[in-house]
Amino acid sequence: MALDDRTIGSRFDRKREKEDQVKAGLPGEDEAPLPPPVQPIHKSGQEVGRNDPCPCGSGKKYKKCCAKK
């Protein structure tokens, strides 16, 4: 049973197309579409340094007050 050249060529082309889709990260025909990209989370405000006054208002340094919690 010999396969003719057209069958082998078309199988090779389909395989190459599928590999290209996988490399590009694209969904196939039977797969769900890709979700939208996720936005990075940015902190609002600055972090309190170890030697900064504690934000709780105690007057102590942050490292001696609320950093231990």
Coordinates of N, CA, C and O in Angstrom, one line a residue:
M1 N 0.8 -1.2 0.0 CA 0.0 0.0 0.0 C 0.9 1.2 0.0 O 1.4 1.6 1.0
A2 N 1.0 1.8 -1.1 CA 1.8 3.0 -1.2 C 0.9 4.2 -1.2 O -0.1 4.2 -1.9
L3 N 1.3 5.2 -0.5 CA 0.6 6.5 -0.5 C 1.0 7.4 -1.6 O 2.2 7.4 -1.9
D4 N 0.1 8.0 -2.3 CA 0.5 8.9 -3.4 C 1.1 10.2 -2.8 O 1.0 10.5 -1.6
D5 N 1.9 10.9 -3.6 CA 2.6 12.1 -3.1 C 1.7 13.2 -2.7 O 2.0 13.9 -1.8
R6 N 0.5 13.3 -3.2 CA -0.4 14.4 -2.8 C -0.9 14.1 -1.3 O -1.0 15.1 -0.6
T7 N -1.2 12.9 -1.0 CA -1.6 12.6 0.4 C -0.5 12.9 1.4 O -0.7 13.5 2.4
I8 N 0.7 12.5 1.0 CA 1.8 12.7 1.9 C 2.1 14.2 2.1 O 2.3 14.7 3.2
G9 N 2.0 14.9 1.0 CA 2.3 16.3 1.0 C 1.3 17.1 1.8 O 1.6 18.0 2.5
S10 N 0.0 16.7 1.6 CA -1.1 17.4 2.3 C -1.0 17.1 3.8 O -1.2 18.0 4.7
R11 N -0.6 15.9 4.2 CA -0.5 15.5 5.6 C 0.7 16.3 6.2 O 0.6 16.8 7.3
F12 N 1.8 16.4 5.4 CA 2.9 17.2 5.9 C 2.6 18.7 6.1 O 3.0 19.3 7.1
D13 N 1.8 19.2 5.1 CA 1.4 20.6 5.2 C 0.5 20.9 6.4 O 0.7 21.9 7.1
R14 N -0.4 20.0 6.7 CA -1.3 20.2 7.9 C -0.5 20.1 9.1 O -0.7 20.8 10.1
K15 N 0.5 19.1 9.2 CA 1.3 19.0 10.4 C 2.1 20.3 10.6 O 2.3 20.8 11.7
R16 N 2.7 20.8 9.5 CA 3.5 22.0 9.6 C 2.6 23.2 10.1 O 3.1 24.0 10.9
E17 N 1.4 23.3 9.6 CA 0.5 24.4 10.0 C 0.2 24.3 11.4 O 0.2 25.3 12.2
K18 N -0.1 23.1 11.9 CA -0.4 22.9 13.3 C 0.8 23.3 14.2 O 0.7 23.9 15.2
E19 N 2.0 22.9 13.8 CA 3.2 23.2 14.5 C 3.4 24.7 14.6 O 3.8 25.3 15.6
D20 N 3.2 25.4 13.5 CA 3.3 26.9 13.4 C 2.3 27.5 14.4 O 2.6 28.5 15.0
Q21 N 1.1 27.0 14.5 CA 0.1 27.5 15.4 C 0.5 27.4 16.8 O 0.4 28.2 17.6
V22 N 1.1 26.2 17.1 CA 1.5 26.0 18.5 C 2.7 26.9 18.8 O 2.7 27.5 19.9
K23 N 3.6 27.1 17.9 CA 4.7 28.0 18.2 C 4.2 29.5 18.4 O 4.7 30.2 19.2
A24 N 3.2 29.9 17.6 CA 2.7 31.2 17.7 C 1.7 31.4 18.9 O 1.4 32.5 19.3
G25 N 1.3 30.3 19.5 CA 0.4 30.3 20.7 C -1.0 30.6 20.2 O -1.8 31.1 21.0
L26 N -1.4 30.3 19.0 CA -2.7 30.5 18.5 C -3.6 29.3 18.8 O -3.2 28.2 18.7
P27 N -4.9 29.6 19.1 CA -5.8 28.5 19.2 C -6.1 27.8 17.9 O -6.1 28.4 16.9
G28 N -6.4 26.5 17.9 CA -6.7 25.8 16.7 C -8.2 26.0 16.4 O -8.9 26.8 17.0
E29 N -8.7 25.3 15.4 CA -10.0 25.5 14.9 C -11.0 25.0 16.0 O -12.1 25.6 16.1
D30 N -10.7 23.9 16.7 CA -11.6 23.4 17.6 C -11.4 23.8 19.1 O -12.0 23.4 20.0
E31 N -10.4 24.8 19.3 CA -10.1 25.3 20.6 C -10.8 26.6 20.9 O -11.2 27.3 19.9
A32 N -11.0 26.9 22.1 CA -11.6 28.2 22.5 C -10.7 29.3 22.2 O -9.4 29.1 22.2
P33 N -11.2 30.5 22.0 CA -10.3 31.7 21.7 C -9.5 32.0 23.0 O -9.9 31.7 24.1
L34 N -8.4 32.7 22.8 CA -7.5 33.1 23.9 C -8.2 34.1 24.8 O -8.9 35.0 24.3
P35 N -8.0 34.1 26.1 CA -8.6 35.1 26.9 C -7.8 36.4 26.8 O -6.7 36.4 26.3
P36 N -8.4 37.6 27.2 CA -7.7 38.8 27.0 C -6.5 38.9 27.9 O -6.4 38.2 29.0
P37 N -5.4 39.6 27.6 CA -4.3 39.7 28.4 C -4.6 40.2 29.8 O -5.4 41.1 30.0
V38 N -3.8 39.8 30.8 CA -4.0 40.2 32.2 C -3.3 41.4 32.5 O -2.1 41.5 32.1
Q39 N -3.9 42.4 33.1 CA -3.2 43.6 33.5 C -2.4 43.4 34.8 O -2.9 42.8 35.7
P40 N -1.2 44.0 34.8 CA -0.4 43.8 36.1 C -1.0 44.6 37.2 O -1.7 45.6 37.0
I41 N -0.8 44.1 38.4 CA -1.3 44.7 39.6 C -0.2 45.7 40.1 O 0.9 45.4 40.3
H42 N -0.6 47.0 40.3 CA 0.2 48.0 40.8 C -0.3 48.4 42.2 O -1.5 48.6 42.4
K43 N 0.7 48.5 43.2 CA 0.3 48.9 44.5 C 0.0 50.4 44.5 O 0.7 51.2 43.9
S44 N -1.0 50.8 45.2 CA -1.3 52.3 45.3 C -0.6 52.8 46.6 O -0.8 52.2 47.7
G45 N 0.2 53.8 46.5 CA 0.9 54.3 47.6 C 2.3 53.7 47.8 O 2.6 52.7 47.1
Q46 N 3.1 54.2 48.6 CA 4.4 53.7 48.8 C 4.5 52.8 50.0 O 3.6 52.9 50.9
E47 N 5.5 51.9 50.0 CA 5.6 51.0 51.1 C 6.3 51.7 52.3 O 7.0 52.7 52.1
V48 N 6.1 51.3 53.5 CA 6.7 51.8 54.7 C 8.0 51.2 54.9 O 8.1 50.0 54.9
G49 N 9.0 52.0 55.0 CA 10.4 51.5 55.3 C 10.5 51.0 56.7 O 9.8 51.5 57.6
R50 N 11.5 50.2 57.0 CA 11.7 49.8 58.4 C 12.0 50.9 59.4 O 11.6 50.8 60.5
N51 N 12.7 51.9 58.9 CA 13.0 53.0 59.9 C 12.1 54.2 59.8 O 12.3 55.2 60.4
D52 N 11.1 54.1 59.0 CA 10.1 55.2 58.9 C 9.2 55.2 60.1 O 9.0 54.1 60.7
P53 N 8.5 56.3 60.4 CA 7.5 56.3 61.5 C 6.4 55.4 61.2 O 6.0 55.2 60.0
C54 N 5.8 54.7 62.2 CA 4.8 53.7 62.0 C 3.5 54.5 61.5 O 3.1 55.5 62.1
P55 N 2.8 53.9 60.5 CA 1.6 54.6 60.0 C 0.4 54.5 61.0 O -0.6 55.2 60.8
C56 N 0.5 53.7 62.1 CA -0.6 53.6 63.0 C -0.7 54.8 63.9 O -1.7 55.0 64.6
G57 N 0.4 55.6 63.9 CA 0.4 56.9 64.7 C 1.0 56.7 66.1 O 0.8 57.6 66.9
S58 N 1.6 55.6 66.4 CA 2.2 55.4 67.8 C 3.4 56.3 68.0 O 3.8 56.5 69.2
G59 N 4.1 56.7 67.0 CA 5.3 57.5 67.1 C 6.5 56.6 67.1 O 7.7 57.1 67.1
K60 N 6.4 55.3 67.2 CA 7.5 54.4 67.1 C 8.0 54.2 65.7 O 7.2 54.5 64.8
K61 N 9.2 53.6 65.5 CA 9.6 53.2 64.2 C 8.7 52.0 63.8 O 8.3 51.2 64.6
Y62 N 8.6 51.8 62.5 CA 7.7 50.7 62.0 C 8.3 49.4 62.4 O 7.5 48.5 62.8
K63 N 9.6 49.2 62.4 CA 10.2 48.0 62.8 C 10.0 47.6 64.2 O 10.0 46.4 64.6
K64 N 9.8 48.6 65.1 CA 9.6 48.3 66.5 C 8.1 48.2 66.8 O 7.7 47.7 67.9
C65 N 7.2 48.6 65.9 CA 5.8 48.6 66.2 C 5.0 47.5 65.4 O 4.8 46.4 65.9
C66 N 4.6 47.9 64.2 CA 3.7 47.0 63.5 C 4.4 46.0 62.6 O 3.7 45.1 62.0
A67 N 5.7 46.1 62.4 CA 6.4 45.2 61.5 C 6.4 43.8 62.1 O 6.5 42.8 61.4
K68 N 6.3 43.7 63.4 CA 6.4 42.4 64.1 C 5.1 41.6 64.0 O 5.1 40.4 64.2
K69 N 4.0 42.2 63.6 CA 2.7 41.6 63.5 C 2.6 40.7 62.4 O 3.1 40.7 61.4

